[in-house]
Coordinates of C-alpha atoms (C1' of nucleotides) in Angstrom, one line a residue:
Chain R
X1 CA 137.9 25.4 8.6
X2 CA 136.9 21.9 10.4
X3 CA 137.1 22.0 14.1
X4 CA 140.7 20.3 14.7
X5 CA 141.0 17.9 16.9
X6 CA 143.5 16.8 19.7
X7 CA 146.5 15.0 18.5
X8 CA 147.1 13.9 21.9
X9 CA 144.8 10.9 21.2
X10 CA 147.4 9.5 18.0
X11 CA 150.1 10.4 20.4
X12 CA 149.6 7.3 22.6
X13 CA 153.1 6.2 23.9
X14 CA 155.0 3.7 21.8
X15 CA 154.0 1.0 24.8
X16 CA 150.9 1.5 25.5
X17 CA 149.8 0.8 21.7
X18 CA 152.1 -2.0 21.6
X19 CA 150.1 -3.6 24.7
X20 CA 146.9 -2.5 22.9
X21 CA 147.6 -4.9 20.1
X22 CA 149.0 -8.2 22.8
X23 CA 145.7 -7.4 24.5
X24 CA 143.3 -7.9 21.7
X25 CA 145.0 -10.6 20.4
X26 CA 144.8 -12.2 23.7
X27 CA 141.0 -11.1 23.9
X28 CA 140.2 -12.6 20.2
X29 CA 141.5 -16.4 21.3
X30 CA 144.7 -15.6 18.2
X31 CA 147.1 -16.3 21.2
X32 CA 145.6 -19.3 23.4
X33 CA 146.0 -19.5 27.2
X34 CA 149.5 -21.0 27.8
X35 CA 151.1 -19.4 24.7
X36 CA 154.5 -18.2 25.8
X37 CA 155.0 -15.1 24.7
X38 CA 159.4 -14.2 23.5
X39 CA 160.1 -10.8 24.0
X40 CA 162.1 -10.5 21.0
X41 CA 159.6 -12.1 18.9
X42 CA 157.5 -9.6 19.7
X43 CA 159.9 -6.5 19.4
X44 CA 160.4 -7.8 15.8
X45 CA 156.8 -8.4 14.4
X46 CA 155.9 -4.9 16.2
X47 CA 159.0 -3.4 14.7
X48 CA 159.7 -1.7 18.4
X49 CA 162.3 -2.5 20.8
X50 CA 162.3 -5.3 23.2
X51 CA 162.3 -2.5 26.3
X52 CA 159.0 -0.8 24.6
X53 CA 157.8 -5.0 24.5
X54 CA 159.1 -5.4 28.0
X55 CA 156.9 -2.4 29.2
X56 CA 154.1 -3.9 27.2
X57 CA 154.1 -6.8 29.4
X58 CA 154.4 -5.5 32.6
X59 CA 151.2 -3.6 31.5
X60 CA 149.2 -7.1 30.3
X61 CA 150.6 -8.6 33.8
X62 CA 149.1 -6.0 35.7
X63 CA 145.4 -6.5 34.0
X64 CA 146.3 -10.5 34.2
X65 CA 146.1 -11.3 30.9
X66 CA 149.8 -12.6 30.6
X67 CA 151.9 -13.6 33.7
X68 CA 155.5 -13.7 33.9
X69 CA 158.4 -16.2 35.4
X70 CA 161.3 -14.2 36.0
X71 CA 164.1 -14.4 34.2
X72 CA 162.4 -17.9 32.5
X73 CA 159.5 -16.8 30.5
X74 CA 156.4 -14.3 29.8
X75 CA 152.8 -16.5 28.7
X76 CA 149.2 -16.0 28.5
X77 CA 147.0 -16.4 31.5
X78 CA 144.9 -19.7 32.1
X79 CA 141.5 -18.9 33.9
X80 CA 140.1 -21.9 36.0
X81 CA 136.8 -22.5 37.6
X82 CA 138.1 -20.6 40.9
X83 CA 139.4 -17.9 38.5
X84 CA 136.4 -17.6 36.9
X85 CA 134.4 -17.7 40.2
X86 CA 136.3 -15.0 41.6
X87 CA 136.0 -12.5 38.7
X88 CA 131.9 -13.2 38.9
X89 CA 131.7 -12.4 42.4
X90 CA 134.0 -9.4 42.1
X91 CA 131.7 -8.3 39.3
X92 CA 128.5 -8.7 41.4
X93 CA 130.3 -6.3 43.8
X94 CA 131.1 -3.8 42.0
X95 CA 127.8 -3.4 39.5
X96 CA 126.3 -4.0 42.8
X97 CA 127.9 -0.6 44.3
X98 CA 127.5 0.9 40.6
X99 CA 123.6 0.2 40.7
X100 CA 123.3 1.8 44.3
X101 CA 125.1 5.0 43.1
X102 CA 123.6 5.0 39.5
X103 CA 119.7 5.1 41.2
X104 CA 120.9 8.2 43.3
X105 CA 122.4 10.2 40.0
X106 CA 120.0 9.5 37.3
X107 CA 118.8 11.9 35.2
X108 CA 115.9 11.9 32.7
X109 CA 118.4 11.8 29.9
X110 CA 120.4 9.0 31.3
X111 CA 117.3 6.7 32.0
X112 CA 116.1 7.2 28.1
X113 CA 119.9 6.0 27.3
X114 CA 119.6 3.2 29.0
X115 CA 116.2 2.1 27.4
X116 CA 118.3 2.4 24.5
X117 CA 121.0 0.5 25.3
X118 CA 118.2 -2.2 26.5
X119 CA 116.3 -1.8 23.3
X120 CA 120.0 -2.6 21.2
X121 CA 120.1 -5.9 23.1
X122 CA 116.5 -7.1 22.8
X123 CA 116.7 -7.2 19.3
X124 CA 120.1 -8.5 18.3
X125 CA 119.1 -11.4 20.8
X126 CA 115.7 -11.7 18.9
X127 CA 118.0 -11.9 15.6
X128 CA 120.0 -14.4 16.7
X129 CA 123.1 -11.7 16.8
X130 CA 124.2 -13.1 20.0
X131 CA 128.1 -12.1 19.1
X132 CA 126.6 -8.2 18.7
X133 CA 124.4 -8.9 21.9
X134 CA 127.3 -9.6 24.4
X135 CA 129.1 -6.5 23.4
X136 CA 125.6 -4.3 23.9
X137 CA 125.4 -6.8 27.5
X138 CA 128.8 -5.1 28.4
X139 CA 128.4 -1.8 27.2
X140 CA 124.8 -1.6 29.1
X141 CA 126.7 -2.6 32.1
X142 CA 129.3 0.0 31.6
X143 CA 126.7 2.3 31.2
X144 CA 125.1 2.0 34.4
X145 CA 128.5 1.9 36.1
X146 CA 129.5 5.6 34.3
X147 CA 126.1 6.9 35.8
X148 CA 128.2 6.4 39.3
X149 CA 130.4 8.8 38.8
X150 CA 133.0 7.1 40.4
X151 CA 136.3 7.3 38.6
X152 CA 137.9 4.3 40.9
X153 CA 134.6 1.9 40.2
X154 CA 134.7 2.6 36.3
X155 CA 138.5 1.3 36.2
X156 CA 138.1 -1.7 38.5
X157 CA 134.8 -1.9 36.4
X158 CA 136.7 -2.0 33.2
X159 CA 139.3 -4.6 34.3
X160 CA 137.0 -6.9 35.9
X161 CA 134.9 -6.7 32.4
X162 CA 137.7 -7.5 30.4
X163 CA 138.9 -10.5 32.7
X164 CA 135.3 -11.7 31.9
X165 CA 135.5 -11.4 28.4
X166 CA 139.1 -13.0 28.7
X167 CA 137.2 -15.8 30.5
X168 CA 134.6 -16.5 28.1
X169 CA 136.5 -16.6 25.2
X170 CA 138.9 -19.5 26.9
X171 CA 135.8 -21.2 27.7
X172 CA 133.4 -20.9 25.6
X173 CA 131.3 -19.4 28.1
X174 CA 127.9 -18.5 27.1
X175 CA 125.0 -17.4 28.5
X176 CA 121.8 -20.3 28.9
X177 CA 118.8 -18.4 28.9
X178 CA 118.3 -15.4 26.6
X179 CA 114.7 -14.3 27.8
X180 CA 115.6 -14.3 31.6
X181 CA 118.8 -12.2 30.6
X182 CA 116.5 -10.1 29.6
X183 CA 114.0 -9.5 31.5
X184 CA 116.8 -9.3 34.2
X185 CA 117.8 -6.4 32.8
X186 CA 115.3 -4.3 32.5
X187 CA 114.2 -5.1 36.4
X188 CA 117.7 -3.6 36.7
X189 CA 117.3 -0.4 34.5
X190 CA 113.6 0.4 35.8
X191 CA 115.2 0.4 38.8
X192 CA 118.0 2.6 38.6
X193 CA 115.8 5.1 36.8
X194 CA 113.7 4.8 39.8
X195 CA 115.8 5.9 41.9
X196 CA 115.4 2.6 43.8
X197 CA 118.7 2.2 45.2
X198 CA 119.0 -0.9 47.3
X199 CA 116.2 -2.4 44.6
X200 CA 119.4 -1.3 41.8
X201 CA 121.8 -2.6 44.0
X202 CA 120.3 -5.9 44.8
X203 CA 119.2 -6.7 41.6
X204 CA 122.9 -5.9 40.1
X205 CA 123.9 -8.3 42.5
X206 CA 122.0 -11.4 41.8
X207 CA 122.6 -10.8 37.9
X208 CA 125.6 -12.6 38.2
X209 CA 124.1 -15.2 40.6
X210 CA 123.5 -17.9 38.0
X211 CA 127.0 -18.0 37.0
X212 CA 128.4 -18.1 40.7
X213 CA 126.4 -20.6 41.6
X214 CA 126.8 -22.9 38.3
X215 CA 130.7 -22.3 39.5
X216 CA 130.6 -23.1 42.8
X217 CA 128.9 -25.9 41.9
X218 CA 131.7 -27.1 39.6
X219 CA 133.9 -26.3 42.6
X220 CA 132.8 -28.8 44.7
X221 CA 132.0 -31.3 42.6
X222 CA 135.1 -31.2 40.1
X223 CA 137.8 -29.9 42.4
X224 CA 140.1 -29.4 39.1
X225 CA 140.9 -25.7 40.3
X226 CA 143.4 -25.6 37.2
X227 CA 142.3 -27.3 33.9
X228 CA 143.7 -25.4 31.8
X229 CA 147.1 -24.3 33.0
X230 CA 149.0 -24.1 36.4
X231 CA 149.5 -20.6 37.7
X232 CA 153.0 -20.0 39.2
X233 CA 152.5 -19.6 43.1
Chain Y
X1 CA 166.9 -29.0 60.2
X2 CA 164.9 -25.7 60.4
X3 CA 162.3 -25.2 57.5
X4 CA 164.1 -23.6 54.4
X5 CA 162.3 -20.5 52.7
X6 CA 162.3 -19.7 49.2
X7 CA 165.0 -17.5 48.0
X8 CA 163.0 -16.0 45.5
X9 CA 161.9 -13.6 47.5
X10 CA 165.2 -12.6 48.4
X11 CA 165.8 -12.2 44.6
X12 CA 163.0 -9.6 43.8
X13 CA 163.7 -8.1 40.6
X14 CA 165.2 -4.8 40.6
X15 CA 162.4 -2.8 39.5
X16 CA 160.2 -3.7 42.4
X17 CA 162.6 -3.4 44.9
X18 CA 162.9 0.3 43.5
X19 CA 159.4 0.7 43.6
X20 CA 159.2 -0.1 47.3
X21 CA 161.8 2.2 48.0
X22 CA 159.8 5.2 46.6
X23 CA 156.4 3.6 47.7
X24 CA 157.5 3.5 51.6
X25 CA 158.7 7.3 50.9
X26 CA 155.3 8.4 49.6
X27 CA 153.6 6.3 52.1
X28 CA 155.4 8.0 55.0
X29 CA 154.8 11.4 53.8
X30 CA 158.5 12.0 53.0
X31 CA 157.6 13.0 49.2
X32 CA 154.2 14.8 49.8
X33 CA 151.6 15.2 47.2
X34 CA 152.4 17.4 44.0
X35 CA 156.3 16.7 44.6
X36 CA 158.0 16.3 41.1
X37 CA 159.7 13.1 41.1
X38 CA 163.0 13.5 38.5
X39 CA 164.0 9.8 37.1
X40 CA 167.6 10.8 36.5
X41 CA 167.8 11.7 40.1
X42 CA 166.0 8.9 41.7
X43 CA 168.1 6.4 39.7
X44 CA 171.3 8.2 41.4
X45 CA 170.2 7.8 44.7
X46 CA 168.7 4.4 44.2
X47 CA 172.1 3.7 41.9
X48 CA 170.0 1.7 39.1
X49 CA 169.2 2.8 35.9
X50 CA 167.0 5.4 34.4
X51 CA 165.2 2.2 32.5
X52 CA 164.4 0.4 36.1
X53 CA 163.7 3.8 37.9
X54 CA 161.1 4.1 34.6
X55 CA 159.4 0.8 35.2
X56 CA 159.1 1.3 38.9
X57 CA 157.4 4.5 38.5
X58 CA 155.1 2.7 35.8
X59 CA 154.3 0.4 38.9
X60 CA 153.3 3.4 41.5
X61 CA 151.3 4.9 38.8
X62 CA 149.0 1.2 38.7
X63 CA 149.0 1.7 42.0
X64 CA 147.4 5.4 42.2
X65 CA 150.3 7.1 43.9
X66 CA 152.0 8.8 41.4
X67 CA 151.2 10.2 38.3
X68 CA 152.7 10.7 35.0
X69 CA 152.3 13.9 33.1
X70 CA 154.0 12.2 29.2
X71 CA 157.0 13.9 28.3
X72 CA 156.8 16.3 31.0
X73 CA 156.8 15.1 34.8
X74 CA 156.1 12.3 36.6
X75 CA 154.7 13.8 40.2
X76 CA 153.2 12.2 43.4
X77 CA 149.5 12.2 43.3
X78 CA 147.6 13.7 45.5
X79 CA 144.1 12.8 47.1
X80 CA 141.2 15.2 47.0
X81 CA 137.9 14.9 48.8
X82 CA 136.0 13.0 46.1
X83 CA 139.1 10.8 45.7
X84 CA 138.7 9.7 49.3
X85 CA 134.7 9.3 48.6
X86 CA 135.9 7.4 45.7
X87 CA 138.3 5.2 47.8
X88 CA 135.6 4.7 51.2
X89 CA 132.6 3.3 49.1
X90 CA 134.7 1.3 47.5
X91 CA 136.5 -0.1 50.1
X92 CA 132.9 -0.8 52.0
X93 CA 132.2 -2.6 49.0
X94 CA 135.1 -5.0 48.5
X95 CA 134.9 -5.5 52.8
X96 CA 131.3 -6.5 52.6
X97 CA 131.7 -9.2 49.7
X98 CA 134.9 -10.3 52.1
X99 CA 132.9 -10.7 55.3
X100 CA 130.0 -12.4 53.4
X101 CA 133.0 -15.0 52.1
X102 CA 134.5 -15.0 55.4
X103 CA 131.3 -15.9 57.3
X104 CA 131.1 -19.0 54.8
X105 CA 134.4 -20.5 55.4
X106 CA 135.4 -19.3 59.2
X107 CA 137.1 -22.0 61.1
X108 CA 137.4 -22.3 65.1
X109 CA 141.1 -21.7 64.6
X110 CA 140.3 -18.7 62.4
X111 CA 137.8 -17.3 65.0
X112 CA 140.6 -17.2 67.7
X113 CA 143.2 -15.4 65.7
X114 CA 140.5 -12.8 64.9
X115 CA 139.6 -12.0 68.1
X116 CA 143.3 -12.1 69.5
X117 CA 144.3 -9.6 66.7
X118 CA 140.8 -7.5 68.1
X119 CA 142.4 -8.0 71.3
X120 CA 145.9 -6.1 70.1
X121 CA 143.6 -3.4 68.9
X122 CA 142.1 -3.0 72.3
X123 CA 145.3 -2.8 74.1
X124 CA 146.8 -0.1 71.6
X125 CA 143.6 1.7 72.2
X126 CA 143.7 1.9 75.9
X127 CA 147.1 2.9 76.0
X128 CA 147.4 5.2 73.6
X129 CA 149.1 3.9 71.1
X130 CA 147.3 5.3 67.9
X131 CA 150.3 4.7 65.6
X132 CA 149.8 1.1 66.1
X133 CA 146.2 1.0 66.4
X134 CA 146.0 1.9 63.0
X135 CA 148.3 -0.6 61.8
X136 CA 146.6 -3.3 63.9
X137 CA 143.2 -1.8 62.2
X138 CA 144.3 -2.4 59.2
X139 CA 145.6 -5.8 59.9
X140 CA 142.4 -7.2 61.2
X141 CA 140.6 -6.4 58.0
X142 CA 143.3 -7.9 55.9
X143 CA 142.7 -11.2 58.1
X144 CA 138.7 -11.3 57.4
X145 CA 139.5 -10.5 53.9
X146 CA 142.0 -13.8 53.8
X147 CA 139.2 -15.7 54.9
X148 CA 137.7 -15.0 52.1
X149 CA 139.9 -17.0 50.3
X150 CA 139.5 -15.2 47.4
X151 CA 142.7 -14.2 45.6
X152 CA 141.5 -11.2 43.4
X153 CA 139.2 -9.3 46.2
X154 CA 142.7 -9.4 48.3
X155 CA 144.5 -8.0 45.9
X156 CA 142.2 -5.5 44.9
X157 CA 141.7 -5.0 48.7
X158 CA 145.9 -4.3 49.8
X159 CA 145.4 -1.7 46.5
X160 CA 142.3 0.0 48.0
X161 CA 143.7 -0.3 51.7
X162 CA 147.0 1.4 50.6
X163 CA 145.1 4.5 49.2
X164 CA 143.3 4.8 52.3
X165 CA 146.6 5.0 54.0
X166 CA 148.1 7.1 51.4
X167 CA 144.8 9.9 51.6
X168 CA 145.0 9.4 55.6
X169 CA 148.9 10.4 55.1
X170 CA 148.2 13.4 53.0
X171 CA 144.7 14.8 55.1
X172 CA 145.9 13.8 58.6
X173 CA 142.4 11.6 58.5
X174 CA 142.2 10.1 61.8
X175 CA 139.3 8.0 63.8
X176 CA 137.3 10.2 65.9
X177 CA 135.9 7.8 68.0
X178 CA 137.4 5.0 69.2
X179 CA 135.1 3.4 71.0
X180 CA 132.9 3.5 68.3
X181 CA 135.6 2.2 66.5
X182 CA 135.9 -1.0 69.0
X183 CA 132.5 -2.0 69.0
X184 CA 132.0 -2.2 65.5
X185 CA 134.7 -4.3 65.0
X186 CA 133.9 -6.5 67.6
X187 CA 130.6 -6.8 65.9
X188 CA 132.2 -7.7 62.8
X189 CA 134.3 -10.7 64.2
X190 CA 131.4 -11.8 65.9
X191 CA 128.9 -12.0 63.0
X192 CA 131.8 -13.4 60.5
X193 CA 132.7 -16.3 63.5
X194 CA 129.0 -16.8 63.5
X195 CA 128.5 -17.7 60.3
X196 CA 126.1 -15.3 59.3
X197 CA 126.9 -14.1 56.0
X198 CA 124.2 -11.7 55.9
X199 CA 125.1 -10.0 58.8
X200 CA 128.5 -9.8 58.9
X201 CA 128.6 -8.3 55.2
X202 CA 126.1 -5.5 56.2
X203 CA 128.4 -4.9 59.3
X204 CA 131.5 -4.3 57.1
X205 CA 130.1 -1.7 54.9
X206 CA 128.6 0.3 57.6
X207 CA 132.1 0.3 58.9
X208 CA 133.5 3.1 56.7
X209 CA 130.2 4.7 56.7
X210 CA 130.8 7.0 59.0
X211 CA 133.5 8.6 56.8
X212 CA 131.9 8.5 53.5
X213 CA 128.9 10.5 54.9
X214 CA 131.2 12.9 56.0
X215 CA 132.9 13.1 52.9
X216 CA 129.6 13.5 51.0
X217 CA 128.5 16.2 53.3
X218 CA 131.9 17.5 52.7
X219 CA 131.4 17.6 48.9
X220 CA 128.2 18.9 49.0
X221 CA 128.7 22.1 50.4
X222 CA 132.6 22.7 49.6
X223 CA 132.5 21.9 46.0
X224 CA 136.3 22.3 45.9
X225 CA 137.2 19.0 44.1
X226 CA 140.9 18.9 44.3
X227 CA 142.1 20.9 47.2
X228 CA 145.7 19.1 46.9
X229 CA 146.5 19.7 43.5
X230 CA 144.1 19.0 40.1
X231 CA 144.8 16.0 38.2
X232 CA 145.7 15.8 34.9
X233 CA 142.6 14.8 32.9
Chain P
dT1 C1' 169.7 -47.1 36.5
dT2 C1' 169.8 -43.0 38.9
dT3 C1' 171.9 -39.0 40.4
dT4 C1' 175.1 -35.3 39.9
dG5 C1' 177.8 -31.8 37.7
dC6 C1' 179.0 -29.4 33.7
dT7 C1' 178.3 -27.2 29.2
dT8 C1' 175.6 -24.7 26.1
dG9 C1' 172.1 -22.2 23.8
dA10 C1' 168.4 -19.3 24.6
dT11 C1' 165.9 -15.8 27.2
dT12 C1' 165.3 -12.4 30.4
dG13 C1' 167.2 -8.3 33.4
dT14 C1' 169.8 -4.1 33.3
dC15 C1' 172.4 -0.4 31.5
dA16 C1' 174.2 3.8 29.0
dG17 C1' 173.3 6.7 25.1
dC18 C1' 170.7 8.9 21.4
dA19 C1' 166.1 10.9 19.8
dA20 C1' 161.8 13.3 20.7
dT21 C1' 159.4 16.5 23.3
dC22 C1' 158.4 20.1 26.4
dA23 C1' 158.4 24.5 29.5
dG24 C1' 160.4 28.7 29.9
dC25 C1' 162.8 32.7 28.4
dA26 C1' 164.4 36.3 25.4
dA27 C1' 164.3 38.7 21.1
dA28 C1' 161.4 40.6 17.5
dC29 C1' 157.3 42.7 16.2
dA30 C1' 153.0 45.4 16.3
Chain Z
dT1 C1' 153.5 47.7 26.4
dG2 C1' 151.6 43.4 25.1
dT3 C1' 151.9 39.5 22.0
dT4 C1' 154.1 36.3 19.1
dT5 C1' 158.0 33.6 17.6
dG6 C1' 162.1 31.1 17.8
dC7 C1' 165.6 29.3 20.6
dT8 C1' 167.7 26.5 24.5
dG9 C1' 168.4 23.7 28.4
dA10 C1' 166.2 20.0 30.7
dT11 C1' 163.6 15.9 30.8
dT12 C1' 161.3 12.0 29.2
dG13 C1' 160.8 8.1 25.4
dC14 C1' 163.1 4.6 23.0
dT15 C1' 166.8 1.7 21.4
dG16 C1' 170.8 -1.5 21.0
dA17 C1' 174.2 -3.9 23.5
dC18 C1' 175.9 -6.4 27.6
dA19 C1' 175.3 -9.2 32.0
dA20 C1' 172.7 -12.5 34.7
dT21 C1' 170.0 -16.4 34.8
dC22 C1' 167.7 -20.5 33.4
dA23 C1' 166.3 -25.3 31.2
dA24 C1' 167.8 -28.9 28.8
dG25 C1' 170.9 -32.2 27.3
dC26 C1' 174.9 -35.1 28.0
dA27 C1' 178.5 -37.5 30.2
dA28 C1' 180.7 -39.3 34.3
dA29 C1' 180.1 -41.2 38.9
dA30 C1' 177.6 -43.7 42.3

DNA sequence: TTTTGCTTGATTGTCAGCAATCAGCAAACA
DNA sequence: TGTTTGCTGATTGCTGACAATCAAGCAAAA
């Protein structure tokens, strides 16, 4: 007999799949920030009710993904220059603390991992996958960050992530310079298997630098804080 | 005429008022950790429906204070020693990147209130009023942090603060040393109405580094993970 | 021409009831 | 006596229907 396997994974509640499936259409661009969003709509094309749909929401609100006017109207999140400016320099927090952490926990095991992980990303950049080569940018991230061991970071880790990815794909986002991503990272890596913590940590930091600054930039020049859509105050 | 106010936020929807209702209960101790929390029952008490009882537990559970076990229990979290790691390097964290911000943008005006609100702190000190203190404590950080004008890191930060209060609720956590406690943040203010970014960031994560090295220390030789009551993995 | 008040259709907020699931206990069995 | 199996009461998950609210359009008044 084959080892069985938990069913408790298929079992997902009825609402959290149904916010699985808003979320990644959200994340794939299908639904475009502004897109209001009708609860029943919803509850018919998911074939669940509109409460399971309602809980759904709430969910996606709670990640920012979708916001809601009461009693008007649910719609996809717009992300702005100060949007996207906050979400960088949240991130350069966070991987920043990850880093610090991750150079005090690593194990042999864990730095040949990495490598890996760094390996992946060299050469789908050096094929020109550069759709693959974000996804290996994140999980590398997330890889460092689960070296923390720090259940609290992982989530906000997660949620920032995905607020990134949320940002790119409304902007078209993309990263300028290939061979400095790069070599950016493996500074990063060598140092967390190091054990070099405030090296990790500073170097975590400044990955996200380019972006922040290229934002603040925009900030003070453009002053449009909202191109894209007006966030309920 | 007087100013009017919004009436919106008279009109909260039900669910969230619900959720404050049990929120200020667990955050006062009234429903300690472990306690089983029965929807039929809280919607009688609270007189709303199972369905809004539901969605404001959904809420507390984002928030980390109560936790659902599916088709079982819902129950009120509770903090262990590595949760409060967890929730002290974190909050160092999120602080620094707020005084770094805040040092960038300070205003006379904003210096003042600071060091009025540091002032409060004082007084509740010297006459023993440690209730408030901690209240007032918590208030000045929330200013720097608004300084930062940075809409995510607050809200991220009210989230991480609340834990705090809620594992200082459960433990009986209390500062030991209140002078200390004084100078530091008089420190703080004073690097963050300086201007130096630097400074006031490094200030603000050595803050709450008192208690995370106790809580390592803690860790290292206890071991006993979750002393309250084991989560549900 | 602009403002005000009303009506209406659509949408969200809330509720009460049925279905699915679980923990605990008692009977049956070895 | 210890273990398994089936039942039962209790609790959560989900649904459909009703109530509250809103925006939009139109007509009457200023």
């Amino acid at each position: 007999m084959t080892k069985l396997t938990s069913l408790k994974s298929e079992k997902r509640l009825l609402d959290r799949r149904a916010a699985d499936q808003i979320r990644s259409h959200i994340l794939e661009g299908v639904l475009p920030a502004g897109e209001r969003l009708l609860e029943t709509q919803l509850s018919e094309e998911l074939e669940v009710s509109r409460g399971t749909v309602r809980s759904a929401l709430a969910q996606l609100a709670n990640e920012g993904l979708v916001q809601q006017v009461a009693f008007t109207r649910w719609e996809v999140s717009g992300t702005s220059t100060v949007d996207a400016w906050e979400i960088y320099t949240l991130r350069g927090a966070l991987e920043g603390l990850g880093a610090r952490l991750a150079a005090a926990n690593v194990s042999e095991t864990d730095g040949m991992r990495l490598r890996a992980i760094a390996d992946d990303l060299l050469h789908a950049i050096r094929e020109g996958r550069f759709q693959d080569a974000t996804g290996i940018d994140f999980d590398l991230h997330a890889a460092i960050i689960e070296l923390a061991r720090h259940e609290r970071l992982a989530e906000q880790h997660r949620f920032i992530v995905q607020q990134v990815r949320f940002h790119m794909v409304q902007s078209g986002f993309l990263p300028n310079d290939y061979e400095e991503l790069i070599a950016e990272h493996k500074a990063l890596i060598e140092a967390v298997i190091a054990g070099d913590a405030d090296r990790a940590e500073k170097l975590a930091r400044n990955h996200n630098d380019a972006e922040v600054k290229l934002l603040a930039k925009l900030l003070k020049q453009g002053g449009s804080a909202k191109p894209i859509r007006e966030k309920a105050s």
